Short mmCIF file of N, CA and C in Angstrom, two decimals:
data_model
loop_
_atom_site.label_atom_id
_atom_site.label_comp_id
_atom_site.label_asym_id
_atom_site.label_seq_id
_atom_site.Cartn_x
_atom_site.Cartn_y
_atom_site.Cartn_z
N MET O 110 124.38 163.86 158.39
CA MET O 110 123.65 162.64 158.11
C MET O 110 122.15 162.84 158.31
N TYR O 111 121.75 163.74 159.20
CA TYR O 111 120.34 163.92 159.49
C TYR O 111 119.75 165.16 158.81
N GLY O 112 120.50 165.78 157.92
CA GLY O 112 119.96 166.90 157.17
C GLY O 112 118.84 166.42 156.26
N GLU O 113 117.92 167.30 155.96
CA GLU O 113 116.73 166.92 155.19
C GLU O 113 117.08 166.33 153.83
N LYS O 114 117.85 167.04 153.03
CA LYS O 114 118.14 166.57 151.68
C LYS O 114 118.99 165.30 151.69
N LEU O 115 119.95 165.23 152.59
CA LEU O 115 120.79 164.03 152.68
C LEU O 115 119.96 162.83 153.11
N SER O 116 119.04 163.03 154.02
CA SER O 116 118.17 161.95 154.46
C SER O 116 117.23 161.49 153.34
N VAL O 117 116.66 162.44 152.61
CA VAL O 117 115.79 162.10 151.48
C VAL O 117 116.57 161.31 150.44
N ALA O 118 117.77 161.77 150.12
CA ALA O 118 118.59 161.07 149.13
C ALA O 118 118.98 159.68 149.62
N GLY O 119 119.33 159.55 150.88
CA GLY O 119 119.70 158.26 151.42
C GLY O 119 118.55 157.27 151.42
N PHE O 120 117.36 157.77 151.70
CA PHE O 120 116.20 156.89 151.81
C PHE O 120 115.58 156.58 150.45
N PHE O 121 115.55 157.57 149.54
CA PHE O 121 114.83 157.38 148.28
C PHE O 121 115.71 157.33 147.04
N GLY O 122 116.90 157.91 147.08
CA GLY O 122 117.77 157.90 145.91
C GLY O 122 118.36 159.28 145.67
N SER O 123 119.34 159.33 144.78
CA SER O 123 120.12 160.54 144.60
C SER O 123 119.37 161.63 143.82
N PHE O 124 119.80 162.87 144.11
CA PHE O 124 119.33 164.05 143.38
C PHE O 124 120.23 164.25 142.17
N PRO O 125 119.83 164.67 141.06
CA PRO O 125 118.47 164.77 140.55
C PRO O 125 118.06 163.50 139.81
N ASP O 126 118.92 162.44 139.88
CA ASP O 126 118.66 161.22 139.09
C ASP O 126 117.36 160.52 139.47
N ILE O 127 117.11 160.35 140.75
CA ILE O 127 115.95 159.60 141.22
C ILE O 127 114.91 160.51 141.86
N VAL O 128 115.38 161.52 142.56
CA VAL O 128 114.49 162.41 143.32
C VAL O 128 114.72 163.85 142.87
N SER O 129 113.61 164.59 142.72
CA SER O 129 113.74 166.02 142.42
C SER O 129 113.28 166.82 143.62
N ASP O 130 113.94 167.95 143.84
CA ASP O 130 113.59 168.86 144.92
C ASP O 130 112.59 169.87 144.37
N ASP O 131 111.32 169.77 144.83
CA ASP O 131 110.26 170.65 144.35
C ASP O 131 110.17 171.94 145.15
N GLY O 132 110.99 172.05 146.20
CA GLY O 132 110.94 173.22 147.06
C GLY O 132 109.91 173.06 148.17
N ASP O 133 110.05 173.86 149.20
CA ASP O 133 109.11 173.89 150.32
C ASP O 133 108.91 172.51 150.93
N HIS O 134 110.01 171.78 151.14
CA HIS O 134 110.00 170.46 151.79
C HIS O 134 109.21 169.41 151.02
N GLN O 135 109.14 169.55 149.70
CA GLN O 135 108.46 168.54 148.88
C GLN O 135 109.45 167.99 147.87
N TYR O 136 109.40 166.67 147.68
CA TYR O 136 110.30 165.98 146.76
C TYR O 136 109.49 164.99 145.94
N THR O 137 109.90 164.77 144.70
CA THR O 137 109.20 163.84 143.83
C THR O 137 110.15 162.71 143.44
N ILE O 138 109.67 161.49 143.62
CA ILE O 138 110.44 160.30 143.27
C ILE O 138 110.08 159.92 141.83
N ASP O 139 111.10 159.68 141.00
CA ASP O 139 110.88 159.17 139.65
C ASP O 139 110.68 157.66 139.79
N LYS O 140 109.43 157.21 139.76
CA LYS O 140 109.12 155.81 140.02
C LYS O 140 109.78 154.87 139.02
N LYS O 141 109.86 155.27 137.76
CA LYS O 141 110.45 154.39 136.75
C LYS O 141 111.92 154.11 137.07
N LYS O 142 112.63 155.12 137.52
CA LYS O 142 114.03 154.94 137.85
C LYS O 142 114.22 154.31 139.23
N ALA O 143 113.43 154.75 140.19
CA ALA O 143 113.61 154.29 141.57
C ALA O 143 113.36 152.79 141.70
N TYR O 144 112.33 152.30 141.02
CA TYR O 144 111.96 150.89 141.18
C TYR O 144 112.43 150.01 140.04
N ALA O 145 113.21 150.55 139.11
CA ALA O 145 113.63 149.79 137.94
C ALA O 145 114.52 148.61 138.30
N GLU O 146 115.43 148.82 139.24
CA GLU O 146 116.39 147.76 139.57
C GLU O 146 115.74 146.63 140.38
N TYR O 147 114.79 146.96 141.22
CA TYR O 147 114.16 145.97 142.08
C TYR O 147 112.64 146.05 141.96
N PRO O 148 112.08 145.67 140.82
CA PRO O 148 110.64 145.83 140.62
C PRO O 148 109.80 144.93 141.54
N ASP O 149 110.39 143.91 142.09
CA ASP O 149 109.64 142.99 142.95
C ASP O 149 109.61 143.43 144.41
N THR O 150 110.26 144.54 144.73
CA THR O 150 110.27 145.03 146.11
C THR O 150 109.89 146.49 146.15
N ARG O 151 109.61 146.97 147.33
CA ARG O 151 109.31 148.39 147.52
C ARG O 151 110.51 149.13 148.09
N ALA O 152 111.54 148.40 148.51
CA ALA O 152 112.71 149.03 149.11
C ALA O 152 113.61 149.60 148.01
N ILE O 153 113.94 150.84 148.13
CA ILE O 153 114.86 151.48 147.19
C ILE O 153 115.94 152.19 147.98
N ALA O 154 117.03 152.53 147.31
CA ALA O 154 118.15 153.25 147.92
C ALA O 154 118.59 152.53 149.19
N LEU O 155 118.66 153.26 150.31
CA LEU O 155 119.13 152.68 151.57
C LEU O 155 117.99 152.39 152.55
N GLN O 156 116.77 152.25 152.08
CA GLN O 156 115.64 152.13 152.98
C GLN O 156 115.80 151.01 154.00
N ASP O 157 116.37 149.89 153.62
CA ASP O 157 116.48 148.78 154.56
C ASP O 157 117.66 148.91 155.51
N ARG O 158 118.45 149.96 155.38
CA ARG O 158 119.58 150.19 156.29
C ARG O 158 119.82 151.69 156.48
N PHE O 159 118.73 152.42 156.52
CA PHE O 159 118.74 153.87 156.55
C PHE O 159 119.22 154.41 157.89
N GLY O 160 120.04 155.44 157.86
CA GLY O 160 120.53 156.07 159.07
C GLY O 160 120.33 157.57 159.06
N GLY O 161 119.17 158.03 158.75
CA GLY O 161 118.89 159.47 158.71
C GLY O 161 117.57 159.77 159.39
N TRP O 162 117.02 160.94 159.08
CA TRP O 162 115.75 161.35 159.67
C TRP O 162 115.01 162.23 158.69
N ILE O 163 113.76 161.86 158.40
CA ILE O 163 112.92 162.67 157.51
C ILE O 163 111.78 163.21 158.34
N ARG O 164 111.73 164.53 158.44
CA ARG O 164 110.74 165.20 159.29
C ARG O 164 109.32 164.93 158.79
N ASP O 165 108.36 165.09 159.68
CA ASP O 165 106.96 164.86 159.34
C ASP O 165 106.43 165.84 158.31
N ASP O 166 107.02 167.03 158.23
CA ASP O 166 106.50 168.02 157.28
C ASP O 166 107.08 167.87 155.88
N VAL O 167 107.93 166.86 155.67
CA VAL O 167 108.47 166.59 154.34
C VAL O 167 107.43 165.79 153.56
N LYS O 168 107.12 166.23 152.35
CA LYS O 168 106.14 165.53 151.51
C LYS O 168 106.88 164.85 150.38
N MET O 169 106.63 163.53 150.27
CA MET O 169 107.23 162.75 149.19
C MET O 169 106.14 162.38 148.19
N VAL O 170 106.31 162.79 146.95
CA VAL O 170 105.38 162.45 145.88
C VAL O 170 105.87 161.15 145.24
N ASN O 171 104.95 160.22 144.98
CA ASN O 171 105.23 158.91 144.38
C ASN O 171 105.91 157.94 145.34
N ASP O 172 105.71 158.11 146.62
CA ASP O 172 106.27 157.17 147.60
C ASP O 172 105.28 156.02 147.77
N THR O 173 105.39 155.01 146.90
CA THR O 173 104.43 153.90 146.93
C THR O 173 104.54 153.08 148.21
N ASN O 174 105.72 153.02 148.79
CA ASN O 174 105.89 152.29 150.04
C ASN O 174 105.07 152.93 151.15
N ALA O 175 105.10 154.24 151.25
CA ALA O 175 104.34 154.94 152.27
C ALA O 175 102.84 154.71 152.09
N ASP O 176 102.39 154.65 150.84
CA ASP O 176 100.98 154.39 150.58
C ASP O 176 100.58 153.03 151.13
N GLN O 177 101.41 152.03 150.92
CA GLN O 177 101.11 150.68 151.42
C GLN O 177 101.15 150.63 152.94
N VAL O 178 102.16 151.27 153.53
CA VAL O 178 102.27 151.28 154.99
C VAL O 178 101.06 151.99 155.60
N THR O 179 100.67 153.11 155.01
CA THR O 179 99.51 153.85 155.52
C THR O 179 98.24 153.01 155.42
N ALA O 180 98.06 152.32 154.33
CA ALA O 180 96.86 151.49 154.15
C ALA O 180 96.83 150.36 155.18
N SER O 181 97.95 149.70 155.39
CA SER O 181 97.97 148.61 156.36
C SER O 181 97.83 149.14 157.78
N ASP O 182 98.39 150.31 158.04
CA ASP O 182 98.26 150.93 159.36
C ASP O 182 96.80 151.28 159.66
N GLN O 183 96.10 151.79 158.69
CA GLN O 183 94.71 152.17 158.90
C GLN O 183 93.85 150.96 159.26
N ALA O 184 94.21 149.80 158.76
CA ALA O 184 93.42 148.60 159.05
C ALA O 184 93.47 148.22 160.52
N ILE O 185 94.56 148.56 161.21
CA ILE O 185 94.70 148.17 162.62
C ILE O 185 94.69 149.36 163.57
N ARG O 186 94.59 150.57 163.04
CA ARG O 186 94.73 151.78 163.86
C ARG O 186 93.74 151.81 165.03
N GLU O 187 92.48 151.48 164.81
CA GLU O 187 91.49 151.54 165.88
C GLU O 187 91.85 150.60 167.02
N ALA O 188 92.23 149.37 166.68
CA ALA O 188 92.61 148.41 167.72
C ALA O 188 93.89 148.85 168.42
N ARG O 189 94.88 149.32 167.67
CA ARG O 189 96.15 149.75 168.27
C ARG O 189 95.96 150.95 169.19
N ASN O 190 95.03 151.82 168.87
CA ASN O 190 94.79 152.99 169.70
C ASN O 190 94.22 152.63 171.06
N ARG O 191 93.67 151.44 171.20
CA ARG O 191 93.16 150.99 172.48
C ARG O 191 94.23 150.30 173.33
N VAL O 192 95.42 150.12 172.81
CA VAL O 192 96.50 149.47 173.52
C VAL O 192 97.27 150.50 174.34
N ASP O 193 97.39 150.24 175.62
CA ASP O 193 98.20 151.08 176.51
C ASP O 193 99.64 150.59 176.42
N GLY O 194 100.56 151.47 176.07
CA GLY O 194 101.96 151.10 175.86
C GLY O 194 102.71 150.66 177.10
N VAL O 195 102.11 150.80 178.27
CA VAL O 195 102.74 150.34 179.51
C VAL O 195 101.91 149.22 180.14
N LYS O 196 100.62 149.40 180.22
CA LYS O 196 99.77 148.43 180.91
C LYS O 196 99.46 147.19 180.09
N ASP O 197 99.46 147.28 178.77
CA ASP O 197 99.05 146.17 177.92
C ASP O 197 100.20 145.39 177.28
N VAL O 198 101.39 145.93 177.31
CA VAL O 198 102.56 145.27 176.73
C VAL O 198 103.76 145.47 177.64
N VAL O 199 104.79 144.68 177.42
CA VAL O 199 106.03 144.91 178.15
C VAL O 199 106.77 146.02 177.40
N PRO O 200 106.96 147.18 178.03
CA PRO O 200 107.63 148.29 177.33
C PRO O 200 109.04 147.90 176.88
N ILE O 201 109.48 148.51 175.81
CA ILE O 201 110.77 148.18 175.22
C ILE O 201 111.94 148.44 176.17
N TYR O 202 111.76 149.32 177.13
CA TYR O 202 112.84 149.65 178.04
C TYR O 202 112.98 148.64 179.19
N VAL O 203 112.10 147.67 179.30
CA VAL O 203 112.20 146.63 180.33
C VAL O 203 113.25 145.63 179.89
N ARG O 204 114.31 145.50 180.68
CA ARG O 204 115.44 144.64 180.33
C ARG O 204 115.79 143.70 181.48
N PRO O 205 115.58 142.39 181.30
CA PRO O 205 116.00 141.43 182.34
C PRO O 205 117.53 141.42 182.47
N ASP O 206 118.01 140.95 183.64
CA ASP O 206 119.45 140.84 183.83
C ASP O 206 119.97 139.65 183.02
N THR O 207 121.29 139.44 183.03
CA THR O 207 121.92 138.41 182.22
C THR O 207 121.40 137.01 182.56
N GLU O 208 121.29 136.70 183.83
CA GLU O 208 120.83 135.37 184.22
C GLU O 208 119.41 135.10 183.71
N ASP O 209 118.51 136.04 183.91
CA ASP O 209 117.14 135.85 183.44
C ASP O 209 117.07 135.86 181.91
N SER O 210 117.89 136.67 181.27
CA SER O 210 117.91 136.68 179.80
C SER O 210 118.33 135.32 179.26
N ASN O 211 119.32 134.70 179.90
CA ASN O 211 119.76 133.37 179.47
C ASN O 211 118.65 132.34 179.66
N THR O 212 117.96 132.42 180.79
CA THR O 212 116.84 131.50 181.04
C THR O 212 115.75 131.70 180.00
N LEU O 213 115.39 132.95 179.72
CA LEU O 213 114.38 133.24 178.71
C LEU O 213 114.78 132.67 177.35
N GLN O 214 116.03 132.88 176.99
CA GLN O 214 116.51 132.41 175.69
C GLN O 214 116.48 130.89 175.61
N ASN O 215 116.92 130.21 176.66
CA ASN O 215 116.91 128.75 176.65
C ASN O 215 115.48 128.22 176.59
N ASN O 216 114.59 128.80 177.37
CA ASN O 216 113.19 128.37 177.34
C ASN O 216 112.55 128.66 175.98
N ASN O 217 112.84 129.82 175.43
CA ASN O 217 112.29 130.15 174.11
C ASN O 217 112.76 129.16 173.05
N THR O 218 113.99 128.71 173.15
CA THR O 218 114.51 127.72 172.21
C THR O 218 113.72 126.42 172.34
N ALA O 219 113.49 125.98 173.56
CA ALA O 219 112.73 124.74 173.77
C ALA O 219 111.30 124.87 173.26
N ILE O 220 110.67 125.98 173.58
CA ILE O 220 109.29 126.21 173.13
C ILE O 220 109.23 126.27 171.60
N SER O 221 110.14 127.02 171.01
CA SER O 221 110.15 127.17 169.55
C SER O 221 110.43 125.86 168.84
N ASN O 222 111.36 125.07 169.36
CA ASN O 222 111.66 123.78 168.74
C ASN O 222 110.41 122.91 168.69
N TYR O 223 109.72 122.82 169.82
CA TYR O 223 108.50 122.00 169.84
C TYR O 223 107.43 122.60 168.93
N ALA O 224 107.16 123.90 169.11
CA ALA O 224 106.07 124.54 168.36
C ALA O 224 106.33 124.51 166.86
N ASN O 225 107.53 124.85 166.43
CA ASN O 225 107.82 124.88 164.99
C ASN O 225 107.72 123.50 164.36
N ASN O 226 108.19 122.47 165.05
CA ASN O 226 108.07 121.11 164.53
C ASN O 226 106.61 120.70 164.42
N GLN O 227 105.82 121.05 165.43
CA GLN O 227 104.40 120.70 165.41
C GLN O 227 103.67 121.43 164.29
N ILE O 228 103.97 122.70 164.13
CA ILE O 228 103.33 123.48 163.06
C ILE O 228 103.70 122.93 161.69
N ALA O 229 104.98 122.58 161.52
CA ALA O 229 105.42 122.00 160.24
C ALA O 229 104.68 120.69 159.96
N LYS O 230 104.50 119.88 161.00
CA LYS O 230 103.77 118.62 160.84
C LYS O 230 102.33 118.89 160.41
N TRP O 231 101.69 119.87 161.05
CA TRP O 231 100.30 120.19 160.69
C TRP O 231 100.20 120.72 159.27
N VAL O 232 101.16 121.51 158.85
CA VAL O 232 101.14 122.05 157.49
C VAL O 232 101.26 120.90 156.49
N GLN O 233 102.12 119.94 156.78
CA GLN O 233 102.36 118.85 155.85
C GLN O 233 101.27 117.77 155.90
N LYS O 234 100.79 117.45 157.11
CA LYS O 234 99.91 116.30 157.25
C LYS O 234 98.54 116.61 157.83
N GLY O 235 98.33 117.84 158.29
CA GLY O 235 97.06 118.18 158.90
C GLY O 235 96.97 117.64 160.32
N GLY O 236 95.77 117.68 160.89
CA GLY O 236 95.55 117.12 162.22
C GLY O 236 95.47 118.12 163.34
N ILE O 237 95.51 119.39 163.01
CA ILE O 237 95.53 120.41 164.06
C ILE O 237 94.29 120.34 164.96
N ASP O 238 93.12 120.11 164.37
CA ASP O 238 91.89 120.07 165.17
C ASP O 238 91.94 118.94 166.20
N LYS O 239 92.45 117.81 165.80
CA LYS O 239 92.50 116.64 166.68
C LYS O 239 93.62 116.76 167.72
N GLU O 240 94.70 117.47 167.39
CA GLU O 240 95.88 117.51 168.25
C GLU O 240 96.05 118.81 169.03
N TRP O 241 95.14 119.78 168.86
CA TRP O 241 95.32 121.10 169.46
C TRP O 241 95.41 121.04 170.98
N ASP O 242 94.51 120.33 171.64
CA ASP O 242 94.51 120.28 173.11
C ASP O 242 95.80 119.69 173.64
N ALA O 243 96.31 118.64 172.99
CA ALA O 243 97.58 118.03 173.40
C ALA O 243 98.73 119.01 173.20
N TYR O 244 98.68 119.78 172.12
CA TYR O 244 99.70 120.79 171.85
C TYR O 244 99.73 121.84 172.95
N VAL O 245 98.57 122.36 173.31
CA VAL O 245 98.50 123.38 174.36
C VAL O 245 99.01 122.82 175.68
N LYS O 246 98.65 121.58 175.99
CA LYS O 246 99.11 120.93 177.22
C LYS O 246 100.63 120.80 177.22
N LYS O 247 101.21 120.38 176.11
CA LYS O 247 102.66 120.20 176.00
C LYS O 247 103.39 121.54 176.14
N VAL O 248 102.89 122.58 175.47
CA VAL O 248 103.54 123.90 175.55
C VAL O 248 103.50 124.42 176.98
N SER O 249 102.49 124.03 177.73
CA SER O 249 102.34 124.50 179.11
C SER O 249 103.13 123.69 180.12
N GLU O 250 103.77 122.60 179.71
CA GLU O 250 104.55 121.78 180.65
C GLU O 250 105.74 122.58 181.19
N PRO O 251 106.05 122.40 182.48
CA PRO O 251 107.18 123.13 183.08
C PRO O 251 108.51 122.89 182.37
N THR O 252 108.68 121.73 181.74
CA THR O 252 109.96 121.43 181.09
C THR O 252 110.26 122.36 179.93
N LEU O 253 109.24 122.93 179.30
CA LEU O 253 109.49 123.88 178.21
C LEU O 253 109.73 125.29 178.71
N GLY O 254 109.24 125.62 179.90
CA GLY O 254 109.58 126.90 180.52
C GLY O 254 108.67 128.07 180.23
N LEU O 255 107.49 127.83 179.67
CA LEU O 255 106.60 128.95 179.37
C LEU O 255 106.19 129.69 180.64
N ASP O 256 105.77 128.96 181.67
CA ASP O 256 105.38 129.61 182.92
C ASP O 256 106.56 130.34 183.56
N ALA O 257 107.75 129.75 183.49
CA ALA O 257 108.94 130.41 184.03
C ALA O 257 109.21 131.72 183.29
N ASN O 258 109.04 131.72 181.97
CA ASN O 258 109.24 132.94 181.19
C ASN O 258 108.23 134.01 181.59
N ILE O 259 106.99 133.61 181.79
CA ILE O 259 105.97 134.57 182.20
C ILE O 259 106.33 135.17 183.55
N GLU O 260 106.77 134.34 184.49
CA GLU O 260 107.18 134.84 185.81
C GLU O 260 108.35 135.81 185.71
N ILE O 261 109.34 135.47 184.88
CA ILE O 261 110.50 136.35 184.72
C ILE O 261 110.08 137.70 184.15
N TRP O 262 109.29 137.68 183.07
CA TRP O 262 108.86 138.94 182.48
C TRP O 262 108.00 139.75 183.44
N GLN O 263 107.16 139.07 184.21
CA GLN O 263 106.33 139.78 185.18
C GLN O 263 107.20 140.47 186.23
N LYS O 264 108.24 139.77 186.70
CA LYS O 264 109.15 140.33 187.70
C LYS O 264 109.81 141.61 187.16
N TRP O 265 110.31 141.56 185.94
CA TRP O 265 111.01 142.71 185.37
C TRP O 265 110.04 143.82 184.99
N TYR O 266 108.87 143.45 184.52
CA TYR O 266 107.84 144.45 184.23
C TYR O 266 107.51 145.22 185.51
N ASP O 267 107.27 144.47 186.60
CA ASP O 267 106.93 145.11 187.88
C ASP O 267 108.04 146.03 188.38
N LYS O 268 109.29 145.58 188.21
CA LYS O 268 110.43 146.38 188.67
C LYS O 268 110.51 147.71 187.92
N TYR O 269 110.29 147.68 186.63
CA TYR O 269 110.45 148.88 185.81
C TYR O 269 109.24 149.80 185.83
N THR O 270 108.05 149.25 186.05
CA THR O 270 106.85 150.06 185.88
C THR O 270 106.15 150.43 187.18
N LYS O 271 106.64 149.94 188.30
CA LYS O 271 105.98 150.29 189.59
C LYS O 271 106.87 151.12 190.46
#
């Protein structure tokens, strides 16, 4: 499943119908065939459910999706490079226990219900400038659980990173 050619075929399409093997870890995508079925998307073959691995030294010619990803990545690269993956964010390996996870989920539901309804109201009727301070005050109320969520995440962050 993780072989180079199998991964390329799984991600971009079958050989030789969609992708040609140019040798020396280079492959060319036939754009007319690859994007013919779904011209409104960039996802082809199994890209949205891919289970392989394409090494960094593999070169894909006509990979329009990679061009778009690279362009959008370059726009934020400088800012992202200043982010410390441990000190500035909660690392992905930090996992609260079941009790705290349930509390987080319940609080997130309450926060999201209020916030999404308020945002929908602003989109439909406006008023964000006049109502912003009240919105921030409401989101910060203990009944919605934002402060409790921050405390829980801080506890687990400290446990895993100190």
